[in-house]
């Protein structure tokens, strides 16, 4: 077992307090957005096995089967197939969607052929992998996810009685749902800057006029977006999407092509080992409209909020099911009863409440306080878990 030293990414949308509170640190006064746990080369975790801290991706590369297990390597290749995070949003993230693995491979190869550097701001594909993801709220968590019905989106805009929104409402009236959603999003992202600013300002002004500060107001998320992102056409794109709220322990799976934006709160996020993002607004970063329109799935549907299900084979384990094998998210709410987890797959354990004690088959003990995490190589032997008033998240793969 390896206690992990992890990197915090300080994106501008990050919370000032959520990650410091989780990690038991004093706030720096700067936004802290994502705690990365895993072997993604962008910010790999580090582990010390007696010869000083080493990058987890380098440890795995030196002995893939010893770290990941022969079955995992045979199924997914010689790298850790998932990236585990704690995400803390103080202001909205960009509206975004992620490619399928076929789209990622094609896009990555095309940008490589054009000679675009991997760290170039105009780059859309930073690797050749897809990025499905599962989020699980650590407290109240709020966001936008998936398209509203065309009637629902049109009604949302129409109730504001903003003349500048009429062209978009008309586009939503197209009979075919796919074409209505595609055409409206394309119009928002390609309208000339003068028209976009005029439309956003008129919409934001109306939202501000009627905003009472009630967080349950129908338009509350859009009023907050308008305050945080004045003149950003992402406000209009966001009005095409469903608003959702998660309570602690509730989760949401997002597959390829689903547009989404996280607005506020903290969550654990487990995803395929990728950093491919196609953006649609609420960001100063590059927006590749043609590529985004190829990636987005233009279908309406309400977010499918999940609660965990008991795992019969592992008493005490609560699973958040996903339709893929690259990652598997579960949790233990430890109440003084010893639990055990299988050791045939590589896994990362994260403590979010209390203190967890991990005991390996050879008697090695590792204590994890709140905010601490550990990497467990695929040794084939079980690890025992103990704690009281403790919540422990488990990230691994399905074989």
CSV table of C-alpha atoms in Angstrom, one decimal:
chain,number,residue,atom,x,y,z
A,1,UNK,CA,0.0,0.0,0.0
A,2,UNK,CA,1.2,3.5,-0.9
A,3,UNK,CA,0.1,6.7,0.7
A,4,UNK,CA,-0.3,9.1,-2.1
A,5,UNK,CA,1.0,12.7,-2.4
A,6,UNK,CA,-1.4,14.4,-4.8
A,7,UNK,CA,-1.5,17.7,-6.7
A,8,UNK,CA,-4.1,20.3,-6.4
A,9,UNK,CA,-4.9,22.2,-9.6
A,10,UNK,CA,-5.8,25.9,-9.0
A,11,UNK,CA,-8.2,26.6,-11.8
A,12,UNK,CA,-10.0,30.0,-11.6
A,13,UNK,CA,-13.4,28.3,-11.0
A,14,UNK,CA,-12.2,26.5,-7.9
A,15,UNK,CA,-13.5,26.9,-4.4
A,16,UNK,CA,-11.5,29.0,-1.9
A,17,UNK,CA,-12.3,26.7,1.0
A,18,UNK,CA,-13.6,23.2,0.1
A,19,UNK,CA,-10.3,21.5,-0.7
A,20,UNK,CA,-8.3,23.1,2.1
A,21,UNK,CA,-11.1,22.0,4.5
A,22,UNK,CA,-11.0,18.4,3.2
A,23,UNK,CA,-7.2,18.3,3.4
A,24,UNK,CA,-7.0,20.0,6.8
A,25,UNK,CA,-5.0,22.9,5.4
A,26,UNK,CA,-5.4,26.7,5.7
A,27,UNK,CA,-6.9,28.4,2.7
A,28,UNK,CA,-4.4,30.2,0.5
A,29,UNK,CA,-6.8,32.8,-0.7
A,30,UNK,CA,-6.5,31.4,-4.2
A,31,UNK,CA,-9.1,29.1,-5.9
A,32,UNK,CA,-8.3,25.3,-5.5
A,33,UNK,CA,-10.3,23.3,-8.0
A,34,UNK,CA,-9.2,19.7,-8.5
A,35,UNK,CA,-7.2,17.2,-6.4
A,36,UNK,CA,-5.8,14.6,-8.8
A,37,UNK,CA,-5.2,11.0,-7.7
A,38,UNK,CA,-3.8,8.6,-10.2
A,39,UNK,CA,-1.2,8.2,-12.9
A,40,UNK,CA,-2.2,10.7,-15.6
A,41,UNK,CA,1.0,12.2,-16.9
A,42,UNK,CA,-0.4,15.7,-16.5
A,43,UNK,CA,-0.2,15.5,-12.7
A,44,UNK,CA,0.6,12.0,-11.5
A,45,UNK,CA,0.4,11.2,-7.8
A,46,UNK,CA,3.6,10.3,-6.0
A,47,UNK,CA,4.5,7.5,-3.7
A,48,UNK,CA,7.5,6.8,-1.5
A,49,UNK,CA,8.7,3.2,-1.2
A,50,UNK,CA,11.8,4.0,0.8
A,51,UNK,CA,13.9,5.6,-2.0
A,52,UNK,CA,12.1,9.0,-2.1
A,53,UNK,CA,8.9,10.1,-3.8
A,54,UNK,CA,8.4,8.7,-7.3
A,55,UNK,CA,5.7,9.4,-9.8
A,56,UNK,CA,2.9,6.7,-9.9
A,57,UNK,CA,3.0,6.5,-13.7
A,58,UNK,CA,6.7,5.8,-13.6
A,59,UNK,CA,6.2,3.1,-10.9
A,60,UNK,CA,3.5,1.4,-13.1
A,61,UNK,CA,5.6,1.7,-16.3
A,62,UNK,CA,8.5,0.0,-14.6
A,63,UNK,CA,6.4,-3.1,-13.7
A,64,UNK,CA,2.9,-3.0,-15.2
A,65,UNK,CA,1.8,-6.5,-14.3
A,66,UNK,CA,3.2,-6.2,-10.8
A,67,UNK,CA,1.3,-2.9,-10.1
A,68,UNK,CA,-1.9,-3.5,-12.1
A,69,UNK,CA,-2.1,-7.2,-12.3
A,70,UNK,CA,-1.9,-9.4,-15.4
A,71,UNK,CA,-5.6,-9.4,-16.0
A,72,UNK,CA,-5.9,-5.6,-15.9
A,73,UNK,CA,-2.9,-5.2,-18.3
A,74,UNK,CA,-4.4,-7.7,-20.7
A,75,UNK,CA,-7.8,-5.9,-20.6
A,76,UNK,CA,-6.8,-2.2,-20.6
A,77,UNK,CA,-3.1,-2.0,-21.4
A,78,UNK,CA,0.0,-1.2,-19.2
A,79,UNK,CA,-1.4,2.1,-17.7
A,80,UNK,CA,-3.9,2.8,-14.9
A,81,UNK,CA,-7.2,3.2,-16.9
A,82,UNK,CA,-8.8,5.7,-14.6
A,83,UNK,CA,-8.2,9.1,-13.0
A,84,UNK,CA,-9.7,9.8,-9.6
A,85,UNK,CA,-10.4,13.4,-8.4
A,86,UNK,CA,-12.0,15.6,-5.8
A,87,UNK,CA,-13.6,18.5,-7.6
A,88,UNK,CA,-14.5,21.7,-5.8
A,89,UNK,CA,-16.5,24.4,-7.8
A,90,UNK,CA,-16.8,27.9,-6.4
A,91,UNK,CA,-18.0,29.3,-9.7
A,92,UNK,CA,-19.3,27.4,-12.8
A,93,UNK,CA,-17.1,25.3,-14.9
A,94,UNK,CA,-17.2,25.5,-18.7
A,95,UNK,CA,-20.1,23.9,-20.5
A,96,UNK,CA,-18.4,20.9,-22.1
A,97,UNK,CA,-18.7,17.5,-23.7
A,98,UNK,CA,-16.3,14.6,-24.1
A,99,UNK,CA,-15.6,12.5,-27.2
A,100,UNK,CA,-16.1,8.8,-27.8
A,101,UNK,CA,-12.9,6.7,-27.9
A,102,UNK,CA,-13.1,6.6,-31.7
A,103,UNK,CA,-13.5,10.4,-31.9
A,104,UNK,CA,-10.6,10.9,-29.5
A,105,UNK,CA,-8.3,8.7,-31.5
A,106,UNK,CA,-9.1,10.4,-34.7
A,107,UNK,CA,-9.0,13.9,-33.3
A,108,UNK,CA,-5.7,13.3,-31.5
A,109,UNK,CA,-4.1,11.9,-34.6
A,110,UNK,CA,-5.4,14.8,-36.7
A,111,UNK,CA,-4.0,17.4,-34.4
A,112,UNK,CA,-0.7,15.6,-34.1
A,113,UNK,CA,-0.5,15.5,-37.9
A,114,UNK,CA,-1.0,19.3,-38.0
A,115,UNK,CA,1.9,19.7,-35.5
A,116,UNK,CA,-0.2,21.3,-32.8
A,117,UNK,CA,1.8,21.1,-29.5
A,118,UNK,CA,0.1,19.1,-26.7
A,119,UNK,CA,0.0,22.2,-24.4
A,120,UNK,CA,-1.3,24.6,-27.1
A,121,UNK,CA,-4.4,26.5,-26.0
A,122,UNK,CA,-6.1,25.8,-29.3
A,123,UNK,CA,-5.7,22.0,-28.9
A,124,UNK,CA,-8.9,20.0,-28.4
A,125,UNK,CA,-7.5,16.5,-28.0
A,126,UNK,CA,-4.6,16.1,-25.5
A,127,UNK,CA,-4.7,12.3,-25.6
A,128,UNK,CA,-6.3,9.4,-27.6
A,129,UNK,CA,-8.8,8.3,-24.9
A,130,UNK,CA,-12.4,8.9,-24.2
A,131,UNK,CA,-13.6,10.6,-20.9
A,132,UNK,CA,-16.7,9.1,-19.5
A,133,UNK,CA,-17.1,10.2,-15.9
A,134,UNK,CA,-19.0,9.5,-12.6
A,135,UNK,CA,-19.5,12.2,-10.0
A,136,UNK,CA,-20.6,11.6,-6.4
A,137,UNK,CA,-21.6,14.6,-4.3
A,138,UNK,CA,-19.8,15.2,-1.0
A,139,UNK,CA,-22.5,17.8,0.0
A,140,UNK,CA,-25.0,19.7,-2.0
A,141,UNK,CA,-23.8,19.8,-5.6
A,142,UNK,CA,-25.4,21.7,-8.5
A,143,UNK,CA,-24.9,21.6,-12.2
A,144,UNK,CA,-26.4,21.5,-15.7
A,145,UNK,CA,-26.6,18.2,-17.6
A,146,UNK,CA,-28.1,17.0,-20.9
A,147,UNK,CA,-30.5,18.8,-23.1
A,148,UNK,CA,-34.0,19.9,-22.0
A,149,UNK,CA,-36.8,18.9,-24.3
A,150,UNK,CA,-37.1,21.5,-27.1
A,151,UNK,CA,-40.4,22.6,-25.7
A,152,UNK,CA,-38.9,22.9,-22.2
A,153,UNK,CA,-36.0,25.0,-23.5
A,154,UNK,CA,-38.2,27.2,-25.6
A,155,UNK,CA,-40.5,27.8,-22.6
A,156,UNK,CA,-37.6,28.7,-20.3
A,157,UNK,CA,-36.5,31.3,-22.8
A,158,UNK,CA,-40.0,32.5,-23.7
A,159,UNK,CA,-41.1,33.2,-20.1
A,160,UNK,CA,-38.4,35.8,-19.8
A,161,UNK,CA,-40.0,37.9,-22.6
A,162,UNK,CA,-36.7,39.0,-24.0
A,163,UNK,CA,-37.1,40.0,-27.6
A,164,UNK,CA,-33.5,39.1,-28.4
A,165,UNK,CA,-34.2,35.5,-27.6
A,166,UNK,CA,-36.9,35.1,-30.2
A,167,UNK,CA,-34.6,33.9,-33.0
A,168,UNK,CA,-33.4,31.1,-30.7
A,169,UNK,CA,-37.0,30.2,-29.7
A,170,UNK,CA,-37.9,30.0,-33.3
A,171,UNK,CA,-35.0,27.6,-34.0
A,172,UNK,CA,-36.3,25.4,-31.2
A,173,UNK,CA,-39.6,25.1,-33.0
A,174,UNK,CA,-38.0,23.0,-35.8
A,175,UNK,CA,-40.0,19.7,-35.9
A,176,UNK,CA,-37.0,17.3,-35.7
A,177,UNK,CA,-35.6,17.4,-32.1
A,178,UNK,CA,-32.0,16.7,-33.2
A,179,UNK,CA,-32.0,19.4,-35.8
A,180,UNK,CA,-33.7,21.8,-33.4
A,181,UNK,CA,-31.1,21.3,-30.7
A,182,UNK,CA,-28.2,21.3,-33.1
A,183,UNK,CA,-29.3,24.3,-34.9
A,184,UNK,CA,-30.0,26.3,-31.8
A,185,UNK,CA,-26.6,25.5,-30.2
A,186,UNK,CA,-24.8,26.2,-33.4
A,187,UNK,CA,-26.6,29.6,-33.7
A,188,UNK,CA,-25.6,30.5,-30.2
A,189,UNK,CA,-21.9,29.6,-30.8
A,190,UNK,CA,-21.6,31.2,-34.2
A,191,UNK,CA,-23.6,34.4,-34.0
A,192,UNK,CA,-21.5,37.5,-34.5
A,193,UNK,CA,-20.1,39.0,-31.4
A,194,UNK,CA,-22.2,42.1,-31.4
A,195,UNK,CA,-25.4,40.1,-31.6
A,196,UNK,CA,-24.2,37.7,-28.9
A,197,UNK,CA,-23.3,40.4,-26.5
A,198,UNK,CA,-26.6,42.2,-27.1
A,199,UNK,CA,-28.6,39.0,-26.5
A,200,UNK,CA,-26.6,37.9,-23.4
A,201,UNK,CA,-26.9,41.4,-21.9
A,202,UNK,CA,-30.6,41.6,-22.5
A,203,UNK,CA,-31.1,38.2,-21.0
A,204,UNK,CA,-28.8,38.9,-18.0
A,205,UNK,CA,-30.6,42.2,-17.4
A,206,UNK,CA,-34.0,40.5,-17.2
A,207,UNK,CA,-32.7,37.8,-14.9
A,208,UNK,CA,-31.2,40.4,-12.6
A,209,UNK,CA,-34.4,42.4,-12.5
A,210,UNK,CA,-36.4,39.4,-11.3
A,211,UNK,CA,-33.8,37.8,-9.1
A,212,UNK,CA,-34.9,37.7,-5.5
A,213,UNK,CA,-31.9,35.7,-4.2
A,214,UNK,CA,-34.1,32.6,-3.7
A,215,UNK,CA,-31.9,29.5,-4.6
A,216,UNK,CA,-35.0,27.6,-5.5
A,217,UNK,CA,-36.1,30.2,-8.1
A,218,UNK,CA,-36.7,28.6,-11.5
A,219,UNK,CA,-34.0,30.9,-13.1
A,220,UNK,CA,-31.6,31.0,-10.1
A,221,UNK,CA,-28.8,29.0,-11.7
A,222,UNK,CA,-28.9,31.2,-14.8
A,223,UNK,CA,-29.0,34.4,-12.8
A,224,UNK,CA,-25.8,33.3,-11.0
A,225,UNK,CA,-24.2,32.3,-14.3
A,226,UNK,CA,-25.0,35.8,-15.7
A,227,UNK,CA,-23.3,37.4,-12.7
A,228,UNK,CA,-20.2,35.2,-13.0
A,229,UNK,CA,-19.9,35.4,-16.8
A,230,UNK,CA,-21.2,38.7,-18.1
A,231,UNK,CA,-21.3,38.8,-21.9
A,232,UNK,CA,-20.5,35.0,-22.2
A,233,UNK,CA,-22.8,33.3,-24.7
A,234,UNK,CA,-22.5,30.2,-22.5
A,235,UNK,CA,-25.5,31.7,-20.6
A,236,UNK,CA,-27.6,31.1,-23.7
A,237,UNK,CA,-26.2,27.6,-24.3
A,238,UNK,CA,-26.8,26.8,-20.6
A,239,UNK,CA,-30.5,27.5,-21.0
A,240,UNK,CA,-30.7,24.5,-23.3
A,241,UNK,CA,-29.6,22.2,-20.5
A,242,UNK,CA,-31.3,20.6,-17.5
A,243,UNK,CA,-30.6,21.9,-14.1
A,244,UNK,CA,-29.8,19.3,-11.4
A,245,UNK,CA,-29.0,19.2,-7.7
A,246,UNK,CA,-27.3,16.3,-5.9
A,247,UNK,CA,-27.3,15.6,-2.2
A,248,UNK,CA,-24.4,14.0,-0.4
A,249,UNK,CA,-24.0,10.4,-1.6
A,250,UNK,CA,-26.0,10.9,-4.8
A,251,UNK,CA,-24.2,10.4,-8.1
A,252,UNK,CA,-24.5,11.0,-11.8
A,253,UNK,CA,-22.8,9.2,-14.8
A,254,UNK,CA,-22.0,11.2,-17.9
A,255,UNK,CA,-21.2,9.3,-21.1
A,256,UNK,CA,-19.7,10.6,-24.3
A,257,UNK,CA,-21.4,13.5,-26.0
A,258,UNK,CA,-23.5,14.7,-23.0
A,259,UNK,CA,-23.2,18.5,-22.6
A,260,UNK,CA,-22.8,19.5,-18.9
A,261,UNK,CA,-21.4,22.1,-16.6
A,262,UNK,CA,-20.8,21.9,-12.8
A,263,UNK,CA,-22.0,25.1,-11.0
A,264,UNK,CA,-21.1,24.7,-7.3
A,265,UNK,CA,-20.2,22.2,-4.6
A,266,UNK,CA,-17.7,19.5,-4.1
A,267,UNK,CA,-17.7,15.9,-5.4
A,268,UNK,CA,-15.5,12.9,-6.0
A,269,UNK,CA,-15.1,12.3,-9.7
A,270,UNK,CA,-13.9,9.1,-11.3
A,271,UNK,CA,-13.2,9.1,-15.0
A,272,UNK,CA,-11.3,7.3,-17.8
A,273,UNK,CA,-7.7,8.4,-17.8
A,274,UNK,CA,-8.1,11.4,-20.2
A,275,UNK,CA,-8.1,15.2,-20.4
A,276,UNK,CA,-10.1,15.6,-23.6
A,277,UNK,CA,-12.6,18.5,-23.3
A,278,UNK,CA,-14.7,20.2,-26.0
A,279,UNK,CA,-16.1,23.5,-24.6
A,280,UNK,CA,-19.3,25.4,-25.4
A,281,UNK,CA,-19.0,28.5,-23.2
A,282,UNK,CA,-18.5,29.9,-19.7
A,283,UNK,CA,-14.8,30.0,-20.3
A,284,UNK,CA,-12.1,32.1,-21.8
A,285,UNK,CA,-10.5,29.0,-23.3
A,286,UNK,CA,-10.6,27.8,-26.9
A,287,UNK,CA,-14.0,26.8,-28.3
A,288,UNK,CA,-13.8,24.5,-31.4
A,289,UNK,CA,-17.3,24.8,-32.6
A,290,UNK,CA,-17.1,22.4,-35.6
A,291,UNK,CA,-15.5,19.7,-33.4
A,292,UNK,CA,-17.9,20.3,-30.6
A,293,UNK,CA,-20.9,19.9,-32.9
A,294,UNK,CA,-19.5,16.5,-34.1
A,295,UNK,CA,-19.0,15.3,-30.5
A,296,UNK,CA,-22.3,16.4,-28.8
A,297,UNK,CA,-25.2,14.0,-28.8
A,298,UNK,CA,-28.3,16.1,-29.6
A,299,UNK,CA,-30.9,14.2,-27.6
A,300,UNK,CA,-33.0,15.4,-24.7
A,301,UNK,CA,-33.1,13.6,-21.4
A,302,UNK,CA,-33.2,14.3,-17.7
A,303,UNK,CA,-30.1,13.5,-15.6
A,304,UNK,CA,-30.4,10.0,-14.1
A,305,UNK,CA,-29.4,10.6,-10.5
A,306,UNK,CA,-28.1,7.4,-8.8
A,307,UNK,CA,-28.0,6.2,-5.2
A,308,UNK,CA,-25.6,3.4,-4.4
A,309,UNK,CA,-26.6,-0.3,-4.3
A,310,UNK,CA,-25.2,-2.9,-1.9
A,311,UNK,CA,-22.6,-5.4,-3.2
A,312,UNK,CA,-23.6,-8.9,-2.1
A,313,UNK,CA,-20.1,-10.2,-2.7
A,314,UNK,CA,-18.5,-7.5,-0.5
A,315,UNK,CA,-20.4,-6.8,2.7
A,316,UNK,CA,-20.5,-3.1,3.5
A,317,UNK,CA,-19.6,-2.0,0.0
A,318,UNK,CA,-22.0,0.4,-1.9
A,319,UNK,CA,-21.6,0.5,-5.6
A,320,UNK,CA,-22.4,3.2,-8.1
A,321,UNK,CA,-23.0,1.2,-11.3
A,322,UNK,CA,-21.6,2.4,-14.7
A,323,UNK,CA,-21.9,0.9,-18.2
A,324,UNK,CA,-18.1,0.7,-18.7
A,325,UNK,CA,-15.2,-1.3,-17.3
A,326,UNK,CA,-12.4,1.2,-17.1
A,327,UNK,CA,-13.5,2.5,-13.7
A,328,UNK,CA,-15.7,1.3,-10.9
A,329,UNK,CA,-16.7,3.6,-8.0
A,330,UNK,CA,-18.0,2.4,-4.6
A,331,UNK,CA,-17.9,3.5,-1.0
A,332,UNK,CA,-17.8,2.1,2.5
A,333,UNK,CA,-19.4,3.9,5.4
A,334,UNK,CA,-17.4,2.2,8.2
A,335,UNK,CA,-19.2,1.8,11.5
A,336,UNK,CA,-16.7,-0.2,13.6
A,337,UNK,CA,-17.3,-3.5,11.7
A,338,UNK,CA,-14.2,-4.8,9.8
A,339,UNK,CA,-14.6,-5.0,6.1
A,340,UNK,CA,-12.4,-6.6,3.4
A,341,UNK,CA,-11.8,-5.7,-0.3
A,342,UNK,CA,-10.5,-7.9,-3.0
A,343,UNK,CA,-6.9,-7.3,-4.1
A,344,UNK,CA,-7.0,-8.6,-7.7
A,345,UNK,CA,-7.2,-5.2,-9.3
A,346,UNK,CA,-5.4,-1.9,-8.8
A,347,UNK,CA,-7.3,0.6,-6.7
A,348,UNK,CA,-7.2,4.0,-5.0
A,349,UNK,CA,-8.9,4.5,-1.7
A,350,UNK,CA,-9.9,8.0,-0.5
A,351,UNK,CA,-11.0,8.9,3.0
A,352,UNK,CA,-13.6,11.8,3.0
A,353,UNK,CA,-14.8,11.5,6.7
A,354,UNK,CA,-13.2,10.1,9.8
A,355,UNK,CA,-10.0,7.9,9.8
A,356,UNK,CA,-9.7,4.6,8.0
A,357,UNK,CA,-7.2,1.9,8.9
A,358,UNK,CA,-6.0,-0.3,6.0
A,359,UNK,CA,-4.4,-3.6,6.9
A,360,UNK,CA,-2.7,-5.7,4.2
A,361,UNK,CA,-2.5,-9.5,4.2
A,362,UNK,CA,1.1,-9.3,5.5
A,363,UNK,CA,0.1,-7.2,8.5
A,364,UNK,CA,1.2,-3.8,7.1
A,365,UNK,CA,-1.0,-1.0,8.4
A,366,UNK,CA,-1.8,2.3,6.8
A,367,UNK,CA,-4.0,5.0,8.4
A,368,UNK,CA,-5.8,7.4,6.2
A,369,UNK,CA,-7.1,10.7,7.7
A,370,UNK,CA,-9.7,12.8,6.0
A,371,UNK,CA,-8.5,13.9,2.6
A,372,UNK,CA,-5.8,11.3,2.4
A,373,UNK,CA,-5.6,8.5,-0.2
A,374,UNK,CA,-3.7,5.3,-1.0
A,375,UNK,CA,-2.8,3.3,-4.0
A,376,UNK,CA,-3.2,-0.5,-3.6
A,377,UNK,CA,-1.3,-2.5,-6.3
A,378,UNK,CA,-3.0,-5.7,-7.6
A,379,UNK,CA,-1.3,-8.1,-5.2
A,380,UNK,CA,-4.1,-10.7,-5.3
A,381,UNK,CA,-4.6,-10.6,-1.6
A,382,UNK,CA,-7.4,-8.8,0.3
A,383,UNK,CA,-7.1,-5.7,2.4
A,384,UNK,CA,-9.0,-5.2,5.6
A,385,UNK,CA,-10.7,-1.9,6.4
A,386,UNK,CA,-11.7,-0.6,9.8
A,387,UNK,CA,-13.0,2.7,11.1
A,388,UNK,CA,-15.9,4.3,12.9
A,389,UNK,CA,-17.8,7.3,11.5
A,390,UNK,CA,-15.6,6.9,8.4
A,391,UNK,CA,-16.5,7.3,4.7
A,392,UNK,CA,-14.0,5.7,2.3
A,393,UNK,CA,-14.4,5.8,-1.5
A,394,UNK,CA,-12.9,3.0,-3.6
A,395,UNK,CA,-11.8,3.5,-7.3
A,396,UNK,CA,-10.9,0.5,-9.3
A,397,UNK,CA,-11.7,-1.4,-12.5
A,398,UNK,CA,-14.2,-4.1,-13.5
A,399,UNK,CA,-12.8,-7.4,-14.9
